[in-house]
XYZ file of C-alpha atoms in Angstrom:
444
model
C -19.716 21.545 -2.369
C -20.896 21.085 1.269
C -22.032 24.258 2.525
C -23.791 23.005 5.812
C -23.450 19.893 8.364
C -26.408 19.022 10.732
C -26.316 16.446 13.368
C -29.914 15.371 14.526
C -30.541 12.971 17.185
C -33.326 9.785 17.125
C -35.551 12.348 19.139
C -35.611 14.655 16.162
C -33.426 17.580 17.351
C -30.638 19.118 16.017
C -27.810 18.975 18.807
C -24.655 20.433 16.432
C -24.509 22.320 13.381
C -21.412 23.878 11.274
C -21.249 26.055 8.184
C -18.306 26.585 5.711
C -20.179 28.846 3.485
C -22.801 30.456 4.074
C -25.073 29.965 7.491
C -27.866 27.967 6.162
C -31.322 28.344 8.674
C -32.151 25.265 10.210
C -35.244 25.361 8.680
C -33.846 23.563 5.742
C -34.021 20.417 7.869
C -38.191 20.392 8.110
C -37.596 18.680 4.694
C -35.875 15.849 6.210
C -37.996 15.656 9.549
C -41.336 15.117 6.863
C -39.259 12.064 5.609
C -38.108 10.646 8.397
C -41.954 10.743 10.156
C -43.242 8.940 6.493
C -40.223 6.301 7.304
C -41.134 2.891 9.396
C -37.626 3.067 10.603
C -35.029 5.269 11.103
C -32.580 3.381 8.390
C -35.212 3.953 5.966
C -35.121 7.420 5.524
C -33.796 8.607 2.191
C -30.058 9.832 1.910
C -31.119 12.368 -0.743
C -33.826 14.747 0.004
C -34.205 17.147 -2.879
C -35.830 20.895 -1.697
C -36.636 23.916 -3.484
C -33.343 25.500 -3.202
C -30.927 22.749 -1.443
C -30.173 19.002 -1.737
C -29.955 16.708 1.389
C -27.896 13.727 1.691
C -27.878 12.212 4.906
C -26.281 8.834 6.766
C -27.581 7.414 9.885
C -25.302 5.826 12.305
C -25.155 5.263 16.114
C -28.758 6.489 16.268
C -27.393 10.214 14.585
C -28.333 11.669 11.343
C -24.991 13.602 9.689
C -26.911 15.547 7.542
C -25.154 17.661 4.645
C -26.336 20.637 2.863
C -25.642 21.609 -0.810
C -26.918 24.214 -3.176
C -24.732 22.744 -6.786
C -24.893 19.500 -8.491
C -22.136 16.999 -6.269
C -22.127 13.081 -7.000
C -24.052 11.811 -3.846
C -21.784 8.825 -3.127
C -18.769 11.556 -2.934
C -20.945 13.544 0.280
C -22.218 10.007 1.877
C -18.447 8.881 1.818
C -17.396 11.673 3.181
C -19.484 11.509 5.730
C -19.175 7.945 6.701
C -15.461 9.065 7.174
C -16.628 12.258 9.401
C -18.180 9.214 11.583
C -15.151 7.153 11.316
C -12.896 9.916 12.282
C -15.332 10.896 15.486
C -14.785 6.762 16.108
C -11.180 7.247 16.322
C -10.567 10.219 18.205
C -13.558 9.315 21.361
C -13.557 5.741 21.033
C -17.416 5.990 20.420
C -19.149 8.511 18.445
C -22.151 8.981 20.299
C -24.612 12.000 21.227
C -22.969 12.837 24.618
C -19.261 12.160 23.335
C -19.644 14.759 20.654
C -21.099 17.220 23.089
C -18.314 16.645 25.841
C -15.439 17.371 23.022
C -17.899 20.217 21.232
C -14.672 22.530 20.540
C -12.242 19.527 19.229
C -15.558 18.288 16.829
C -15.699 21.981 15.564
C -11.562 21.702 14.928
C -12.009 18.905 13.423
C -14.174 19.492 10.672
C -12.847 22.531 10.325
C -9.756 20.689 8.822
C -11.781 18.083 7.234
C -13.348 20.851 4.984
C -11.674 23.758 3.548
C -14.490 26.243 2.196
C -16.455 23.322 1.595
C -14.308 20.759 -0.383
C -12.506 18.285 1.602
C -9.130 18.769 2.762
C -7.813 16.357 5.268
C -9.429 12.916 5.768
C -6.911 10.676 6.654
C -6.666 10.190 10.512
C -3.314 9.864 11.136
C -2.824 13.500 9.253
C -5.383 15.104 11.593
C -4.676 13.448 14.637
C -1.454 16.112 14.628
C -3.363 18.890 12.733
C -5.892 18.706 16.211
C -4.398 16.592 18.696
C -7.011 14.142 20.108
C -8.585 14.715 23.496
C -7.395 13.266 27.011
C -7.650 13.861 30.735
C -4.035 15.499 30.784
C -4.473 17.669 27.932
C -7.772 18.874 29.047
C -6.274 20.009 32.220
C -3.456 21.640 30.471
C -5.425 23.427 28.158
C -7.889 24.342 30.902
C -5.210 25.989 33.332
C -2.869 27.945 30.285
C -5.674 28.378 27.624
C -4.025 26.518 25.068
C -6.035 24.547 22.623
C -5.745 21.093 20.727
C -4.584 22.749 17.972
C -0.806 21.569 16.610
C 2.014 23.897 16.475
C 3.151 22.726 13.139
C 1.302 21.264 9.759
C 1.836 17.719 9.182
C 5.334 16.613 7.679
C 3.269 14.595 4.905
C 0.802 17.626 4.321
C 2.232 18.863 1.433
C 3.830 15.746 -0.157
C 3.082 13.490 -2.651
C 1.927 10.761 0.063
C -0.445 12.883 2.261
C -1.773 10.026 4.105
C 1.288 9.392 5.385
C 3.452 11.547 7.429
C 7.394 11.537 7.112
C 9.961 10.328 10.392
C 7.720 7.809 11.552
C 9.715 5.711 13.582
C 8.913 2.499 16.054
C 10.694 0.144 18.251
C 8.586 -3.034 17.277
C 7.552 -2.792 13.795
C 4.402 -4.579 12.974
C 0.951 -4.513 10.489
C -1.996 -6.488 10.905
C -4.871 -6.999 8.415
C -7.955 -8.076 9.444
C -10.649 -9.744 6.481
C -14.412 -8.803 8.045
C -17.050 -10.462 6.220
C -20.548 -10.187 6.326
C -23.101 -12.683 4.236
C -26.658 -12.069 2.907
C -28.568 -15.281 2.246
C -31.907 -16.451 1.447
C -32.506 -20.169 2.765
C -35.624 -22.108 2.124
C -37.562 -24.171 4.836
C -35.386 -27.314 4.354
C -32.359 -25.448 4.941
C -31.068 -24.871 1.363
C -28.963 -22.058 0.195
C -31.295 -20.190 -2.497
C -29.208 -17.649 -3.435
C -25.867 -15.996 -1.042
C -23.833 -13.032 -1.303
C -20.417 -11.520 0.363
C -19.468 -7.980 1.428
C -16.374 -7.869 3.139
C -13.720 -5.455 3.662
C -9.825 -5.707 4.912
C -9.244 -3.189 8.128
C -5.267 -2.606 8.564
C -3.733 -1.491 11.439
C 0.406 -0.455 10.425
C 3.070 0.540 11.996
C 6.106 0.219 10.321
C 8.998 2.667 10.163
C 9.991 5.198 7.317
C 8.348 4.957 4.146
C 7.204 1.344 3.359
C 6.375 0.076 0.607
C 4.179 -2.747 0.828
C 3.016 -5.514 -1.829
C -0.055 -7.913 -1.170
C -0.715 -10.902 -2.966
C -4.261 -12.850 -2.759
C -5.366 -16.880 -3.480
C -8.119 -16.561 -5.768
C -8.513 -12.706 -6.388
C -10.349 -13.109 -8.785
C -13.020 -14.309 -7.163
C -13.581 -10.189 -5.815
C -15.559 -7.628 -8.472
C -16.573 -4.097 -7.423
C -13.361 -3.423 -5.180
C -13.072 -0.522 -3.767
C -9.703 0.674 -2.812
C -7.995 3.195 -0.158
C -6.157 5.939 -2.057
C -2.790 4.414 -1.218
C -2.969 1.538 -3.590
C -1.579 1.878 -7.443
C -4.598 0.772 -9.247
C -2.939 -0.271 -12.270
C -0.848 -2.883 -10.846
C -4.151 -4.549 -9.440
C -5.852 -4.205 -12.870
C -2.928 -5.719 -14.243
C -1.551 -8.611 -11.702
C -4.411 -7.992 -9.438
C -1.600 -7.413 -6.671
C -2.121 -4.560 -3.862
C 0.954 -2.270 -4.115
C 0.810 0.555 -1.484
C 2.504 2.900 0.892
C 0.521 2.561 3.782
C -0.588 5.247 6.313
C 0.440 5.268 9.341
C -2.198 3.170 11.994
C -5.351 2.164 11.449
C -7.301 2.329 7.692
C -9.328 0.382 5.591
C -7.389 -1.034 2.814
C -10.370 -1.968 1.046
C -13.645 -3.121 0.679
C -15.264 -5.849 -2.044
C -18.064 -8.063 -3.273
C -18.435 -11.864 -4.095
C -21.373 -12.462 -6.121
C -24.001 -15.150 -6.049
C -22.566 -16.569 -9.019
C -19.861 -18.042 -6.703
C -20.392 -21.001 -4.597
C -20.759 -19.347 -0.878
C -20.345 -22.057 1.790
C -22.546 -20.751 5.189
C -21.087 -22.166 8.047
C -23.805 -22.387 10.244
C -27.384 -22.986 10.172
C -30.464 -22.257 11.871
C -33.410 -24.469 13.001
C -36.496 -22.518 13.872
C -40.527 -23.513 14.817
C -42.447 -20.211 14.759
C -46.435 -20.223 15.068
C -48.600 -17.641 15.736
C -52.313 -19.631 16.796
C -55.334 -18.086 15.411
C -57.685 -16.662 17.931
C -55.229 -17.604 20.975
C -53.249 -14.663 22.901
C -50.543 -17.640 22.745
C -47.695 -18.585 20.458
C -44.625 -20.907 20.034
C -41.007 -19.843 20.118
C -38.066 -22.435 19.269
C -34.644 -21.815 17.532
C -31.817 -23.459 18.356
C -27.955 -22.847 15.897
C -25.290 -25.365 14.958
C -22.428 -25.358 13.012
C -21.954 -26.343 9.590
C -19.146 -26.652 7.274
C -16.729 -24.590 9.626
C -13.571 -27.123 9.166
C -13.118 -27.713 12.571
C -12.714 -24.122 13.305
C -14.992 -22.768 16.786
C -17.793 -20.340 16.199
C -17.485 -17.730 18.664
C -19.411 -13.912 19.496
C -22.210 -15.773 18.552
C -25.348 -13.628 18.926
C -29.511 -14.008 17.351
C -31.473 -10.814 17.397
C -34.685 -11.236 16.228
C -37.805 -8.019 15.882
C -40.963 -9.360 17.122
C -44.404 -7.944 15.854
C -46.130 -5.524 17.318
C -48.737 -7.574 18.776
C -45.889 -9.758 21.187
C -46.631 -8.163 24.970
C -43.961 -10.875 26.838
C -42.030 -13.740 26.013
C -41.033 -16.546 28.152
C -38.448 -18.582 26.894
C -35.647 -20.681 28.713
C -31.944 -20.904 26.790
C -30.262 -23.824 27.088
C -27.161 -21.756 26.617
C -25.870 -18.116 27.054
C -28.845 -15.361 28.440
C -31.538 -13.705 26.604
C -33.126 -10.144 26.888
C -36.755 -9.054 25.420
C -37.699 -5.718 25.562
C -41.469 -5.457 25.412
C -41.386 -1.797 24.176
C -39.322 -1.878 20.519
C -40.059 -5.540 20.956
C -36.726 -6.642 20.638
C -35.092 -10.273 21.815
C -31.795 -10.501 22.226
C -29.915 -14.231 22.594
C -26.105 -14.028 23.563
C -25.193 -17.289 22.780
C -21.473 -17.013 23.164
C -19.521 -20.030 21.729
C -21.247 -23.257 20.125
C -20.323 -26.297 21.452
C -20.813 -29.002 18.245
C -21.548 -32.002 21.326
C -24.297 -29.677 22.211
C -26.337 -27.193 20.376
C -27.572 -23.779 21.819
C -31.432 -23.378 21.534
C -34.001 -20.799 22.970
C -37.605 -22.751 23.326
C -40.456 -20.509 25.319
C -43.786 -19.221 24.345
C -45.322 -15.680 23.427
C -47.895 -13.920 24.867
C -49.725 -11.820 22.289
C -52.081 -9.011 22.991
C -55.843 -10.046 22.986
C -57.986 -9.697 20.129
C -55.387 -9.106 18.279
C -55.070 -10.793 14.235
C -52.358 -13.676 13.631
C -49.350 -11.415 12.483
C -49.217 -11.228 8.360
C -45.277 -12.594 8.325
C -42.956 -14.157 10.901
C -40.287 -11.921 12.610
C -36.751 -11.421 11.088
C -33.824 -13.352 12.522
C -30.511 -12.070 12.609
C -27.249 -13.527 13.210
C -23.877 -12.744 14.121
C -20.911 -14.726 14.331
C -17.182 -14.649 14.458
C -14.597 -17.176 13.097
C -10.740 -17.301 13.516
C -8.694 -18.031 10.232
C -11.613 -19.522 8.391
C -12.098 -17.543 4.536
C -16.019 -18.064 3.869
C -15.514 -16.637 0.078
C -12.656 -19.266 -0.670
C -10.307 -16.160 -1.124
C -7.420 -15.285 1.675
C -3.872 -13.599 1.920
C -1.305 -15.463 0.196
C 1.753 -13.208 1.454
C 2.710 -9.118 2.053
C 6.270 -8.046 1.279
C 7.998 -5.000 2.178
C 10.472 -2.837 0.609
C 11.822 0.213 2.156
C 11.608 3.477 0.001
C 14.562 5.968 0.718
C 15.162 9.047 -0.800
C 18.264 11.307 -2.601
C 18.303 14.260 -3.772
C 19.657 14.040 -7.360
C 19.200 18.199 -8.460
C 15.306 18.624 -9.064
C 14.582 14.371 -8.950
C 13.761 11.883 -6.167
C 14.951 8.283 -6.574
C 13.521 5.207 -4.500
C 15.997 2.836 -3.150
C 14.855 -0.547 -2.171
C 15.763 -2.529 0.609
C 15.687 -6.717 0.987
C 11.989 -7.664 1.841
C 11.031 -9.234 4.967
C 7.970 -11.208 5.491
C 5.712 -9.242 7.979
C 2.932 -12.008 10.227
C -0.836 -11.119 9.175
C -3.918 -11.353 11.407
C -7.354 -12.822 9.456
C -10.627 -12.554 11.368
C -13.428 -13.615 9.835
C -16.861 -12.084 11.181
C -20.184 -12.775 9.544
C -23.780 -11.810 9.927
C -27.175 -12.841 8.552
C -29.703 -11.939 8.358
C -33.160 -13.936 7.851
C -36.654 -12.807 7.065
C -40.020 -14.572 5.685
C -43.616 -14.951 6.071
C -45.253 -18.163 6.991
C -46.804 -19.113 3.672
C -44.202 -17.499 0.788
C -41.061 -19.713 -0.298
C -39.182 -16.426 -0.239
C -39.908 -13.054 0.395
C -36.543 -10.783 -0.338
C -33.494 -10.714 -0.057
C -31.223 -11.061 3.663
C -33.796 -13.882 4.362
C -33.659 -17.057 6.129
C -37.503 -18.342 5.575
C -39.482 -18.977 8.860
């Protein structure tokens, strides 16, 4: 399986390594340094690197590459996932996972994958399981550990370790019992000139965060599920009952997981609920150019668009930018050329817009295709895919001991609130004298 795990900073160097088999030289990685200097960007570097004698499959978030090692045939998507879930787990037990976090908690990063890996093959992913396996960093703790040379390290293994729900460990027990599910969506469009939807897709995922007492046994029901195709599901949830009544039966673990993640297709009629008016013009043989955008609302039914925030990559030939928002403030960084426009929350009375001119360097050609334009957005209780949480039941599950058998017992269900928040993003893209030039495009 995984033999090796490098993590290699924007700058190229390797700042953590760990081995489960055996030590692998670093020089394995000179593979994956020649892509990354043929890549334009950093996201653009292939996960899987094939070498003489190993395979490299890579992710790239918060500006780190977790870069795995193998020597024997392994599905890719198995090593990306589990990678995306070493990142998720860093997430949960720093707050951030970022270059100096990892280095400040060095020994509880090496504990930690230590656990998540057992000779290679994954062991224990779920947080809530290693959070008492390696007991997360803080202040006290440190100071403890410092003065009697203890270590994070849990006295015990996990009550739900060895049973047949090892995501969720036994005894749990809380005053207030409460779960919240939160629907995060995130739309690719293509939009011509006049401000038509071409073609429009959904990715979205449901984030839980539960904490209910003993063993629950939750059941989710959905308005329109069948509007979702390539699910994806958390291990928790029977399968069969959603292939069958396309209802989410699970026993939760305990805190925060991701339930699951799905897909609305273009064939479906995807509604975007806010639109963007834009004049972008680059003037032939002038160091000068025009800069206008402004964002409105648009079939939001009467809910407030809020977090709202336009990114937008400038060409390489922009030196400066001077530009005056009517609302929110606005950053442009003339060395990775980037604007940013915090916009806040749109009032419909009166629209946000960012008007200014560029300053181009001179002698420089009219740029081949307009910059991208990204934007992102949040919006309270509002489902953009026509799909949302009809209701989530709970029955108890306690056990007996009847000789060499277990048998669940049931208690009434109770109706438990759920949170919705519905955050989108798009992103735009297109040159100046195309009708469309791929996909994530708004057309400039």
């Amino acid at each position: 399986m995984i033999h090796s795990l490098f993590l290699i900073n924007a700058a190229g160097d390797i700042f953590l390594e760990k081995h489960w088999k055996s030590a692998v030289s670093r020089s394995v990685c000179d593979y994956f340094f020649e892509a990354q200097e043929r890549a334009s960007e950093a996201e653009n570097v292939p996960p899987v690197i094939a070498t003489p004698h190993h395979c490299l499959l890579s992710v790239y978030r918060h500006k780190i590459f977790f870069v795995a090692v193998i020597q024997s045939e392994v599905p890719p998507l198995f090593v990306i996932e589990f990678l995306h879930r070493v990142v998720d787990t860093f997430q949960d037990y720093f707050g951030v996972c970022s270059e100096v976090m990892i280095k400040d908690n060095v020994v509880v990063v090496y504990e930690v994958l230590e656990e998540m890996l057992d000779n290679g093959f994954p062991l224990a992913t779920e947080s809530n399981i290693l959070k008492e396996l390696i007991k997360p960093p803080t202040i006290l703790r440190t100071v403890v550990n410092t003065i009697t040379g203890s270590t994070n390290v849990g006295d015990q293994l996990p009550t739900g370790q060895l049973s047949v729900v090892p995501w969720r460990r036994t005894g749990v027990k809380y005053t207030n019992n409460e779960a919240y599910f939160d629907v995060i969506e995130e739309i690719d469009a293509i939009i011509d000139k006049s401000g038509s939807t071409i073609t429009a897709e959904i990715q979205g995922v449901i984030d839980a965060c539960v904490k209910l007492t003993g063993m629950p046994d939750l059941t989710l029901s959905f308005m329109n599920p069948r509007l979702l195709d390539d699910v994806s599901f958390h291990p928790c949830v029977r399968f069969k009952r959603w292939e069958s009544e396309r209802i989410l039966s699970f026993i939760p673990p305990d805190g925060n997981f991701r339930l699951l993640s799905y897909h609305v297709s273009a064939q479906n009629l995807v509604a975007i609920p806010v639109y963007v008016k834009h004049n972008i013009s680059f003037r032939d043989s002038s160091s000068l150019g025009r800069f206008e955008i402004t964002v409105g609302p648009k079939q939001t039914m009467g809910k407030t668009i809020e977090g709202v925030m336009v990114t937008s990559q400038m060409p390489k030939g922009v030196l400066n930018m001077s530009l005056t928002p009517s609302q929110g403030t606005h950053i442009f960084d003339p060395v990775t050329k980037l604007l940013s426009w915090d916009v806040g929350k749109i009032n419909p009375q009166k629209l946000p817009s960012l008007k200014g001119s560029m300053n181009l360097q001179a002698g420089t050609s009219k740029p081949d295709e307009n910059p991208t334009i990204n934007l992102q957005f949040k919006i309270q209780q509002l489902a953009i895919s026509e799909w949302f949480v009809w209701s989530l039941q709970e029955a108890q599950l306690k056990f007996e001991d009847e000789g060499m058998s277990l048998r669940p017992q049931p208690i009434p269900q109770l109706m438990i609130p759920i949170r919705c928040i519905r955050s989108s993003f798009m992103q735009t893209r297109g040159p100046p004298e195309s009708p469309c030039r791929e996909v994530l495009a708004f057309l400039v």
